[in-house]
Amino acid sequence: MSTEKLTMDSDGYFSRRRGPGPGPIAFTSLVQLLTASMSVIIIVLAIQQGTHLIIEEVSVRKSTISDYQKIVADLEKEVAAIKARREADLTRLEALEAKTNNAQVTGDINSRPQAEPDKTSDASKSVAESYASTGSADVPAHHQRQKRAANSVTWPAGAGACLQGPPGRDGRDGMPGRDCPCGTKATEIDELQRKCEDLEQRVSDLENTTETTPTPMPCSGDTCNLPSSCTEVAGRSGFDNQAFYVIDPDGPGRGVLPMVVQCDLEGQTAITLIGHDSEARTHVDGFEAPASYSKDVTYWNSMDQVRAVVDQSSLCKQLIKYECHSSVIWGSTVRPHAWWVTWDGRQTDYWGGASPGSGKCACGQTGACSGRCNCDANDLRWREDSGFLSHKNDLPVTQLRFGDTGDAREEGYYTLGKLICYL
């Protein structure tokens, strides 16, 4: 192979001195080629560096996801703990209900001797004085400690024995507030909190009921002969209006235990009143579906005792009222949006002032309104449907149901009065 020397001419080109061949080669082309190669190398290095950074970022994000998964797991544990507390409250409530329902009074109740009518017992009057001292017509929710001794009640339990109810204890504080963990579904936590608070109140009410279960004590004199109604109380010695007395509605030697009732006068007629925990005017808002709002009604006495009063009375009645703002009772649907439940759990189809089976309120039955009820106008105005329920086979009211309050302009207020009975 021969070698040739390339010489650079005056124009900056290398050229062969002799022989045919390609033209001169530019030096700048070599520089450009080298520059392009270096650019490719730099780009490759940059891509490698970028890939490394992306890998690091993916690793960081995986770590972040892992942290979030731990947070979610912690939140799930918190929700599970809240649910467990709720289940514990339910279990506690059921136990107290069973304790209340199964509480048995020692002594042979059915062996109580028939006694001649006599004056109302001093112990019976002491109940009136202790309750009246609160300045309210309602049974007080809590007793002051210094008044406890005056709150015990005696009544007969058989030959040589009577029953005495110990005073109720002071109420306790409600459930403590709970912090909502960051990121937790607020609606679920709020709902559980509301249910727990409701259960706590019911537990407290049941504890008070359980603690006033009668216990045996010696029996003598007037304490072994109780009146059967407020009419009999008035006939024996009279009474103070809206005072509380102990009566035995089905008489000695029968059925239910003696019970505390409120006695009052309507004109010259003695009436018996039995209160409950739902007498206050109560707001309903945020429940759209028919009957999605529900309120159970708990009475001062057991349902057997209340029904004993109803059975021995010639007439009983109970006021029910619904103040509505674009919240219907019936509306245009076949199924009502609001109703009440009878003492034995039956859904009703009539409102206060109307007849059973009518499917109407008082105004609908008398023709005073164009529809079934005033509230069915649904016209963004405050209206009212109210009246007395007086069908004895249905009384007392044990549950209230309402709906059609989901819109911002829809709301209502309900009021349920005491059960009033006439001998």
PDB file of C-alpha atoms in Angstrom, residues 53-320:
ATOM      1  CA  LEU A  53     -33.746  10.903  38.990  1.00  0.00           C
ATOM      2  CA  ILE A  54     -37.049   9.365  37.867  1.00  0.00           C
ATOM      3  CA  ILE A  55     -36.166   6.127  39.638  1.00  0.00           C
ATOM      4  CA  GLU A  56     -35.401   8.075  42.801  1.00  0.00           C
ATOM      5  CA  GLU A  57     -38.719   9.997  42.518  1.00  0.00           C
ATOM      6  CA  VAL A  58     -40.655   6.749  42.051  1.00  0.00           C
ATOM      7  CA  SER A  59     -38.962   5.372  45.143  1.00  0.00           C
ATOM      8  CA  VAL A  60     -39.930   8.474  47.137  1.00  0.00           C
ATOM      9  CA  ARG A  61     -43.529   8.254  45.931  1.00  0.00           C
ATOM     10  CA  LYS A  62     -43.691   4.580  46.856  1.00  0.00           C
ATOM     11  CA  SER A  63     -42.545   5.534  50.341  1.00  0.00           C
ATOM     12  CA  THR A  64     -45.207   8.277  50.489  1.00  0.00           C
ATOM     13  CA  ILE A  65     -47.906   5.832  49.380  1.00  0.00           C
ATOM     14  CA  SER A  66     -46.766   3.441  52.081  1.00  0.00           C
ATOM     15  CA  ASP A  67     -47.090   6.218  54.659  1.00  0.00           C
ATOM     16  CA  TYR A  68     -50.603   7.040  53.440  1.00  0.00           C
ATOM     17  CA  GLN A  69     -51.546   3.370  53.635  1.00  0.00           C
ATOM     18  CA  LYS A  70     -50.437   3.347  57.266  1.00  0.00           C
ATOM     19  CA  ILE A  71     -52.525   6.467  57.945  1.00  0.00           C
ATOM     20  CA  VAL A  72     -55.568   4.848  56.321  1.00  0.00           C
ATOM     21  CA  ALA A  73     -55.020   1.716  58.399  1.00  0.00           C
ATOM     22  CA  ASP A  74     -54.850   3.828  61.558  1.00  0.00           C
ATOM     23  CA  LEU A  75     -58.075   5.610  60.587  1.00  0.00           C
ATOM     24  CA  GLU A  76     -59.792   2.292  59.944  1.00  0.00           C
ATOM     25  CA  LYS A  77     -58.713   1.154  63.401  1.00  0.00           C
ATOM     26  CA  GLU A  78     -60.131   4.370  64.901  1.00  0.00           C
ATOM     27  CA  VAL A  79     -63.465   3.878  63.132  1.00  0.00           C
ATOM     28  CA  ALA A  80     -63.520   0.237  64.262  1.00  0.00           C
ATOM     29  CA  ALA A  81     -62.856   1.375  67.837  1.00  0.00           C
ATOM     30  CA  ILE A  82     -65.751   3.845  67.654  1.00  0.00           C
ATOM     31  CA  LYS A  83     -68.018   1.120  66.302  1.00  0.00           C
ATOM     32  CA  ALA A  84     -66.867  -1.176  69.091  1.00  0.00           C
ATOM     33  CA  ARG A  85     -67.709   1.486  71.681  1.00  0.00           C
ATOM     34  CA  ARG A  86     -71.138   1.837  70.096  1.00  0.00           C
ATOM     35  CA  GLU A  87     -71.666  -1.936  70.238  1.00  0.00           C
ATOM     36  CA  ALA A  88     -70.603  -1.879  73.879  1.00  0.00           C
ATOM     37  CA  ASP A  89     -73.163   0.847  74.569  1.00  0.00           C
ATOM     38  CA  LEU A  90     -75.824  -1.224  72.807  1.00  0.00           C
ATOM     39  CA  THR A  91     -74.907  -4.266  74.876  1.00  0.00           C
ATOM     40  CA  ARG A  92     -75.020  -2.191  78.042  1.00  0.00           C
ATOM     41  CA  LEU A  93     -78.399  -0.764  77.035  1.00  0.00           C
ATOM     42  CA  GLU A  94     -79.842  -4.213  76.330  1.00  0.00           C
ATOM     43  CA  ALA A  95     -78.563  -5.473  79.675  1.00  0.00           C
ATOM     44  CA  LEU A  96     -80.184  -2.581  81.514  1.00  0.00           C
ATOM     45  CA  GLU A  97     -83.438  -3.070  79.601  1.00  0.00           C
ATOM     46  CA  ALA A  98     -83.414  -6.734  80.545  1.00  0.00           C
ATOM     47  CA  LYS A  99     -82.652  -5.813  84.150  1.00  0.00           C
ATOM     48  CA  THR A 100     -85.557  -3.355  84.187  1.00  0.00           C
ATOM     49  CA  ASN A 101     -87.994  -5.751  82.524  1.00  0.00           C
ATOM     50  CA  ASN A 102     -86.995  -8.676  84.734  1.00  0.00           C
ATOM     51  CA  ALA A 103     -86.874  -6.780  88.024  1.00  0.00           C
ATOM     52  CA  GLN A 104     -89.105  -8.738  90.385  1.00  0.00           C
ATOM     53  CA  VAL A 105     -90.449  -7.434  93.641  1.00  0.00           C
ATOM     54  CA  THR A 106     -90.193  -9.879  96.517  1.00  0.00           C
ATOM     55  CA  GLY A 107     -93.363 -10.717  98.336  1.00  0.00           C
ATOM     56  CA  ASP A 108     -96.580 -12.227  97.064  1.00  0.00           C
ATOM     57  CA  ILE A 109     -98.251  -9.339  95.224  1.00  0.00           C
ATOM     58  CA  ASN A 110    -101.345 -11.388  94.470  1.00  0.00           C
ATOM     59  CA  SER A 111    -101.899 -12.129  98.143  1.00  0.00           C
ATOM     60  CA  ARG A 112    -102.538  -8.509  99.103  1.00  0.00           C
ATOM     61  CA  PRO A 113    -105.617  -8.367 101.350  1.00  0.00           C
ATOM     62  CA  GLN A 114    -108.694  -6.332 100.427  1.00  0.00           C
ATOM     63  CA  ALA A 115    -108.884  -3.319 102.718  1.00  0.00           C
ATOM     64  CA  GLU A 116    -111.580  -0.808 103.492  1.00  0.00           C
ATOM     65  CA  PRO A 117    -111.217   2.594 101.731  1.00  0.00           C
ATOM     66  CA  ASP A 118    -109.310   5.103 103.745  1.00  0.00           C
ATOM     67  CA  LYS A 119    -107.410   8.331 103.345  1.00  0.00           C
ATOM     68  CA  THR A 120    -104.691   8.764 100.778  1.00  0.00           C
ATOM     69  CA  SER A 121    -101.396   7.817 102.350  1.00  0.00           C
ATOM     70  CA  ASP A 122     -98.967  10.372 103.662  1.00  0.00           C
ATOM     71  CA  ALA A 123     -96.308   8.604 101.621  1.00  0.00           C
ATOM     72  CA  SER A 124     -98.379   9.174  98.478  1.00  0.00           C
ATOM     73  CA  LYS A 125     -98.637  12.877  99.287  1.00  0.00           C
ATOM     74  CA  SER A 126     -94.936  13.069  99.960  1.00  0.00           C
ATOM     75  CA  VAL A 127     -94.356  12.227  96.316  1.00  0.00           C
ATOM     76  CA  ALA A 128     -96.469  15.210  95.297  1.00  0.00           C
ATOM     77  CA  GLU A 129     -94.615  17.509  97.682  1.00  0.00           C
ATOM     78  CA  SER A 130     -91.203  16.349  96.525  1.00  0.00           C
ATOM     79  CA  TYR A 131     -92.053  16.719  92.844  1.00  0.00           C
ATOM     80  CA  ALA A 132     -93.995  19.948  93.301  1.00  0.00           C
ATOM     81  CA  SER A 133     -90.968  21.464  95.018  1.00  0.00           C
ATOM     82  CA  THR A 134     -89.189  21.510  91.664  1.00  0.00           C
ATOM     83  CA  GLY A 135     -91.640  24.163  90.435  1.00  0.00           C
ATOM     84  CA  SER A 136     -92.451  22.162  87.293  1.00  0.00           C
ATOM     85  CA  ALA A 137     -95.403  20.092  86.210  1.00  0.00           C
ATOM     86  CA  ASP A 138     -93.039  17.505  84.777  1.00  0.00           C
ATOM     87  CA  VAL A 139     -91.263  14.815  86.740  1.00  0.00           C
ATOM     88  CA  PRO A 140     -87.785  16.225  87.460  1.00  0.00           C
ATOM     89  CA  ALA A 141     -84.910  14.623  85.597  1.00  0.00           C
ATOM     90  CA  HIS A 142     -82.606  14.778  88.614  1.00  0.00           C
ATOM     91  CA  HIS A 143     -83.178  15.152  92.341  1.00  0.00           C
ATOM     92  CA  GLN A 144     -81.117  17.334  94.611  1.00  0.00           C
ATOM     93  CA  ARG A 145     -79.241  15.268  97.124  1.00  0.00           C
ATOM     94  CA  GLN A 146     -80.841  16.998 100.103  1.00  0.00           C
ATOM     95  CA  LYS A 147     -84.301  16.147  98.781  1.00  0.00           C
ATOM     96  CA  ARG A 148     -83.698  12.458  98.263  1.00  0.00           C
ATOM     97  CA  ALA A 149     -85.141  11.379 101.584  1.00  0.00           C
ATOM     98  CA  ALA A 150     -88.497  12.947 100.663  1.00  0.00           C
ATOM     99  CA  ASN A 151     -88.719  11.124  97.330  1.00  0.00           C
ATOM    100  CA  SER A 152     -89.323   7.561  98.541  1.00  0.00           C
ATOM    101  CA  VAL A 153     -92.788   6.075  98.031  1.00  0.00           C
ATOM    102  CA  THR A 154     -94.598   3.253  99.850  1.00  0.00           C
ATOM    103  CA  TRP A 155     -97.428   1.007  98.710  1.00  0.00           C
ATOM    104  CA  PRO A 156     -98.798  -2.446  99.668  1.00  0.00           C
ATOM    105  CA  ALA A 157     -97.121  -5.732  98.756  1.00  0.00           C
ATOM    106  CA  GLY A 158     -99.174  -8.274 100.688  1.00  0.00           C
ATOM    107  CA  ALA A 159     -99.931  -9.211 104.235  1.00  0.00           C
ATOM    108  CA  GLY A 160     -97.638  -7.363 106.603  1.00  0.00           C
ATOM    109  CA  ALA A 161     -95.406  -5.918 103.891  1.00  0.00           C
ATOM    110  CA  CYS A 162     -95.278  -2.829 101.718  1.00  0.00           C
ATOM    111  CA  LEU A 163     -93.013  -1.644  98.956  1.00  0.00           C
ATOM    112  CA  GLN A 164     -90.841   1.416  99.072  1.00  0.00           C
ATOM    113  CA  GLY A 165     -89.234   2.986  96.042  1.00  0.00           C
ATOM    114  CA  PRO A 166     -85.820   4.479  96.831  1.00  0.00           C
ATOM    115  CA  PRO A 167     -85.078   7.987  95.536  1.00  0.00           C
ATOM    116  CA  GLY A 168     -83.479   8.380  92.123  1.00  0.00           C
ATOM    117  CA  ARG A 169     -79.852   9.441  91.976  1.00  0.00           C
ATOM    118  CA  ASP A 170     -78.443  12.612  90.493  1.00  0.00           C
ATOM    119  CA  GLY A 171     -77.761  12.532  86.770  1.00  0.00           C
ATOM    120  CA  ARG A 172     -74.282  12.263  85.360  1.00  0.00           C
ATOM    121  CA  ASP A 173     -72.343  14.085  82.692  1.00  0.00           C
ATOM    122  CA  GLY A 174     -72.778  13.052  79.097  1.00  0.00           C
ATOM    123  CA  MET A 175     -70.193  11.330  76.944  1.00  0.00           C
ATOM    124  CA  PRO A 176     -66.922  13.226  76.450  1.00  0.00           C
ATOM    125  CA  GLY A 177     -66.258  14.786  73.066  1.00  0.00           C
ATOM    126  CA  ARG A 178     -64.073  12.936  70.623  1.00  0.00           C
ATOM    127  CA  ASP A 179     -61.525  14.405  68.200  1.00  0.00           C
ATOM    128  CA  CYS A 180     -62.159  13.489  64.588  1.00  0.00           C
ATOM    129  CA  PRO A 181     -58.934  11.960  63.148  1.00  0.00           C
ATOM    130  CA  CYS A 182     -57.527  13.865  60.184  1.00  0.00           C
ATOM    131  CA  GLY A 183     -58.958  12.471  56.971  1.00  0.00           C
ATOM    132  CA  THR A 184     -61.750  10.487  58.613  1.00  0.00           C
ATOM    133  CA  LYS A 185     -65.164  10.617  56.986  1.00  0.00           C
ATOM    134  CA  ALA A 186     -66.837  13.307  59.061  1.00  0.00           C
ATOM    135  CA  THR A 187     -70.369  12.106  58.357  1.00  0.00           C
ATOM    136  CA  GLU A 188     -69.660   8.625  59.672  1.00  0.00           C
ATOM    137  CA  ILE A 189     -67.964   9.900  62.812  1.00  0.00           C
ATOM    138  CA  ASP A 190     -70.749  12.434  63.464  1.00  0.00           C
ATOM    139  CA  GLU A 191     -73.416   9.760  63.015  1.00  0.00           C
ATOM    140  CA  LEU A 192     -71.656   7.380  65.399  1.00  0.00           C
ATOM    141  CA  GLN A 193     -71.171  10.188  67.920  1.00  0.00           C
ATOM    142  CA  ARG A 194     -74.859  11.125  67.730  1.00  0.00           C
ATOM    143  CA  LYS A 195     -75.952   7.516  68.193  1.00  0.00           C
ATOM    144  CA  CYS A 196     -73.581   7.040  71.116  1.00  0.00           C
ATOM    145  CA  GLU A 197     -74.898  10.178  72.819  1.00  0.00           C
ATOM    146  CA  ASP A 198     -78.476   9.002  72.270  1.00  0.00           C
ATOM    147  CA  LEU A 199     -77.624   5.589  73.706  1.00  0.00           C
ATOM    148  CA  GLU A 200     -75.901   7.221  76.668  1.00  0.00           C
ATOM    149  CA  GLN A 201     -79.058   9.212  77.440  1.00  0.00           C
ATOM    150  CA  ARG A 202     -81.217   6.092  77.168  1.00  0.00           C
ATOM    151  CA  VAL A 203     -78.805   4.206  79.443  1.00  0.00           C
ATOM    152  CA  SER A 204     -79.034   7.019  82.011  1.00  0.00           C
ATOM    153  CA  ASP A 205     -82.840   6.966  81.840  1.00  0.00           C
ATOM    154  CA  LEU A 206     -82.887   3.199  82.291  1.00  0.00           C
ATOM    155  CA  GLU A 207     -80.512   3.406  85.248  1.00  0.00           C
ATOM    156  CA  ASN A 208     -82.817   5.906  86.932  1.00  0.00           C
ATOM    157  CA  THR A 209     -85.789   3.620  86.241  1.00  0.00           C
ATOM    158  CA  THR A 210     -83.933   0.600  87.605  1.00  0.00           C
ATOM    159  CA  GLU A 211     -82.926   2.419  90.777  1.00  0.00           C
ATOM    160  CA  THR A 212     -86.535   3.324  91.572  1.00  0.00           C
ATOM    161  CA  THR A 213     -87.700  -0.318  91.480  1.00  0.00           C
ATOM    162  CA  PRO A 214     -89.650  -0.873  94.729  1.00  0.00           C
ATOM    163  CA  THR A 215     -88.108  -2.822  97.612  1.00  0.00           C
ATOM    164  CA  PRO A 216     -89.925  -4.447 100.576  1.00  0.00           C
ATOM    165  CA  MET A 217     -90.547  -2.549 103.801  1.00  0.00           C
ATOM    166  CA  PRO A 218     -93.034  -2.942 106.698  1.00  0.00           C
ATOM    167  CA  CYS A 219     -96.666  -2.135 105.934  1.00  0.00           C
ATOM    168  CA  SER A 220     -99.215  -0.484 108.184  1.00  0.00           C
ATOM    169  CA  GLY A 221    -102.205   1.855 108.145  1.00  0.00           C
ATOM    170  CA  ASP A 222    -103.019   4.011 105.139  1.00  0.00           C
ATOM    171  CA  THR A 223     -99.985   2.855 103.130  1.00  0.00           C
ATOM    172  CA  CYS A 224    -101.728  -0.478 102.457  1.00  0.00           C
ATOM    173  CA  ASN A 225    -104.781   1.030 100.777  1.00  0.00           C
ATOM    174  CA  LEU A 226    -104.073   3.137  97.692  1.00  0.00           C
ATOM    175  CA  PRO A 227    -106.570   4.971  95.479  1.00  0.00           C
ATOM    176  CA  SER A 228    -107.157   3.555  92.002  1.00  0.00           C
ATOM    177  CA  SER A 229    -107.368   6.924  90.222  1.00  0.00           C
ATOM    178  CA  CYS A 230    -107.070  10.668  90.667  1.00  0.00           C
ATOM    179  CA  THR A 231    -110.860  10.775  90.951  1.00  0.00           C
ATOM    180  CA  GLU A 232    -110.607   8.571  94.029  1.00  0.00           C
ATOM    181  CA  VAL A 233    -107.772  10.721  95.378  1.00  0.00           C
ATOM    182  CA  ALA A 234    -110.026  13.783  95.053  1.00  0.00           C
ATOM    183  CA  GLY A 235    -112.937  11.943  96.670  1.00  0.00           C
ATOM    184  CA  ARG A 236    -110.930  10.914  99.706  1.00  0.00           C
ATOM    185  CA  SER A 237    -109.140  14.072 100.699  1.00  0.00           C
ATOM    186  CA  GLY A 238    -108.745  16.279  97.653  1.00  0.00           C
ATOM    187  CA  PHE A 239    -105.422  17.127  96.037  1.00  0.00           C
ATOM    188  CA  ASP A 240    -103.252  19.985  94.885  1.00  0.00           C
ATOM    189  CA  ASN A 241    -103.479  20.725  91.176  1.00  0.00           C
ATOM    190  CA  GLN A 242    -100.699  19.174  89.079  1.00  0.00           C
ATOM    191  CA  ALA A 243     -99.444  17.251  92.101  1.00  0.00           C
ATOM    192  CA  PHE A 244     -98.092  13.695  92.021  1.00  0.00           C
ATOM    193  CA  TYR A 245     -99.734  10.738  93.776  1.00  0.00           C
ATOM    194  CA  VAL A 246     -99.335   6.982  93.926  1.00  0.00           C
ATOM    195  CA  ILE A 247    -102.326   5.018  92.644  1.00  0.00           C
ATOM    196  CA  ASP A 248    -103.090   1.350  92.043  1.00  0.00           C
ATOM    197  CA  PRO A 249    -105.163   1.447  88.825  1.00  0.00           C
ATOM    198  CA  ASP A 250    -106.367  -2.154  88.776  1.00  0.00           C
ATOM    199  CA  GLY A 251    -106.947  -2.342  92.533  1.00  0.00           C
ATOM    200  CA  PRO A 252    -105.324  -4.425  95.276  1.00  0.00           C
ATOM    201  CA  GLY A 253    -104.519  -8.040  94.543  1.00  0.00           C
ATOM    202  CA  ARG A 254    -104.463  -7.616  90.755  1.00  0.00           C
ATOM    203  CA  GLY A 255    -102.121  -7.094  87.800  1.00  0.00           C
ATOM    204  CA  VAL A 256     -99.704  -4.196  87.786  1.00  0.00           C
ATOM    205  CA  LEU A 257     -97.746  -2.560  90.576  1.00  0.00           C
ATOM    206  CA  PRO A 258     -98.801   0.821  92.006  1.00  0.00           C
ATOM    207  CA  MET A 259     -97.552   3.780  89.998  1.00  0.00           C
ATOM    208  CA  VAL A 260     -96.859   7.516  90.254  1.00  0.00           C
ATOM    209  CA  VAL A 261     -99.184   9.771  88.228  1.00  0.00           C
ATOM    210  CA  GLN A 262     -99.969  13.465  88.070  1.00  0.00           C
ATOM    211  CA  CYS A 263    -103.429  14.567  89.219  1.00  0.00           C
ATOM    212  CA  ASP A 264    -105.147  17.745  88.039  1.00  0.00           C
ATOM    213  CA  LEU A 265    -108.583  19.306  87.650  1.00  0.00           C
ATOM    214  CA  GLU A 266    -110.283  20.118  84.344  1.00  0.00           C
ATOM    215  CA  GLY A 267    -113.140  22.280  85.485  1.00  0.00           C
ATOM    216  CA  GLN A 268    -114.597  20.223  88.324  1.00  0.00           C
ATOM    217  CA  THR A 269    -113.416  16.891  86.881  1.00  0.00           C
ATOM    218  CA  ALA A 270    -110.368  15.100  88.223  1.00  0.00           C
ATOM    219  CA  ILE A 271    -108.013  13.904  85.497  1.00  0.00           C
ATOM    220  CA  THR A 272    -105.008  11.588  85.486  1.00  0.00           C
ATOM    221  CA  LEU A 273    -101.918  12.648  83.533  1.00  0.00           C
ATOM    222  CA  ILE A 274     -99.017  10.424  82.502  1.00  0.00           C
ATOM    223  CA  GLY A 275     -95.976  12.183  81.064  1.00  0.00           C
ATOM    224  CA  HIS A 276     -93.105  11.090  78.850  1.00  0.00           C
ATOM    225  CA  ASP A 277     -89.712  12.192  77.506  1.00  0.00           C
ATOM    226  CA  SER A 278     -90.959  13.806  74.280  1.00  0.00           C
ATOM    227  CA  GLU A 279     -93.232  16.613  75.489  1.00  0.00           C
ATOM    228  CA  ALA A 280     -90.960  19.466  74.376  1.00  0.00           C
ATOM    229  CA  ARG A 281     -91.514  21.180  71.011  1.00  0.00           C
ATOM    230  CA  THR A 282     -88.936  19.464  68.789  1.00  0.00           C
ATOM    231  CA  HIS A 283     -87.400  20.554  65.477  1.00  0.00           C
ATOM    232  CA  VAL A 284     -87.258  18.200  62.464  1.00  0.00           C
ATOM    233  CA  ASP A 285     -84.865  19.079  59.634  1.00  0.00           C
ATOM    234  CA  GLY A 286     -82.745  17.180  57.091  1.00  0.00           C
ATOM    235  CA  PHE A 287     -84.885  14.024  56.707  1.00  0.00           C
ATOM    236  CA  GLU A 288     -86.279  13.798  53.165  1.00  0.00           C
ATOM    237  CA  ALA A 289     -87.506  10.203  52.778  1.00  0.00           C
ATOM    238  CA  PRO A 290     -90.988   9.419  54.148  1.00  0.00           C
ATOM    239  CA  ALA A 291     -90.849   8.673  57.888  1.00  0.00           C
ATOM    240  CA  SER A 292     -87.022   8.752  57.871  1.00  0.00           C
ATOM    241  CA  TYR A 293     -87.071  10.736  61.148  1.00  0.00           C
ATOM    242  CA  SER A 294     -88.024   8.508  64.088  1.00  0.00           C
ATOM    243  CA  LYS A 295     -88.501   9.287  67.799  1.00  0.00           C
ATOM    244  CA  ASP A 296     -89.402   6.617  70.352  1.00  0.00           C
ATOM    245  CA  VAL A 297     -91.548   7.877  73.231  1.00  0.00           C
ATOM    246  CA  THR A 298     -90.689   6.662  76.746  1.00  0.00           C
ATOM    247  CA  TYR A 299     -93.309   7.109  79.481  1.00  0.00           C
ATOM    248  CA  TRP A 300     -92.880   7.609  83.224  1.00  0.00           C
ATOM    249  CA  ASN A 301     -94.387   4.185  83.844  1.00  0.00           C
ATOM    250  CA  SER A 302     -94.290   0.786  82.172  1.00  0.00           C
ATOM    251  CA  MET A 303     -96.642   0.207  79.253  1.00  0.00           C
ATOM    252  CA  ASP A 304     -98.604  -2.348  81.307  1.00  0.00           C
ATOM    253  CA  GLN A 305     -99.211   0.291  83.974  1.00  0.00           C
ATOM    254  CA  VAL A 306    -100.197   2.937  81.411  1.00  0.00           C
ATOM    255  CA  ARG A 307    -102.592   0.556  79.697  1.00  0.00           C
ATOM    256  CA  ALA A 308    -104.113  -0.354  83.074  1.00  0.00           C
ATOM    257  CA  VAL A 309    -105.012   3.327  83.535  1.00  0.00           C
ATOM    258  CA  VAL A 310    -106.420   3.511  79.991  1.00  0.00           C
ATOM    259  CA  ASP A 311    -108.486   0.346  80.446  1.00  0.00           C
ATOM    260  CA  GLN A 312    -110.134   1.531  83.662  1.00  0.00           C
ATOM    261  CA  SER A 313    -110.839   5.035  82.268  1.00  0.00           C
ATOM    262  CA  SER A 314    -113.985   6.074  80.412  1.00  0.00           C
ATOM    263  CA  LEU A 315    -112.022   8.410  78.126  1.00  0.00           C
ATOM    264  CA  CYS A 316    -108.371   9.087  77.317  1.00  0.00           C
ATOM    265  CA  LYS A 317    -106.833  11.574  74.920  1.00  0.00           C
ATOM    266  CA  GLN A 318    -103.418  12.815  73.795  1.00  0.00           C
ATOM    267  CA  LEU A 319    -102.563  15.987  71.879  1.00  0.00           C
ATOM    268  CA  ILE A 320    -100.439  15.678  68.741  1.00  0.00           C
TER     269      ILE A 320
END
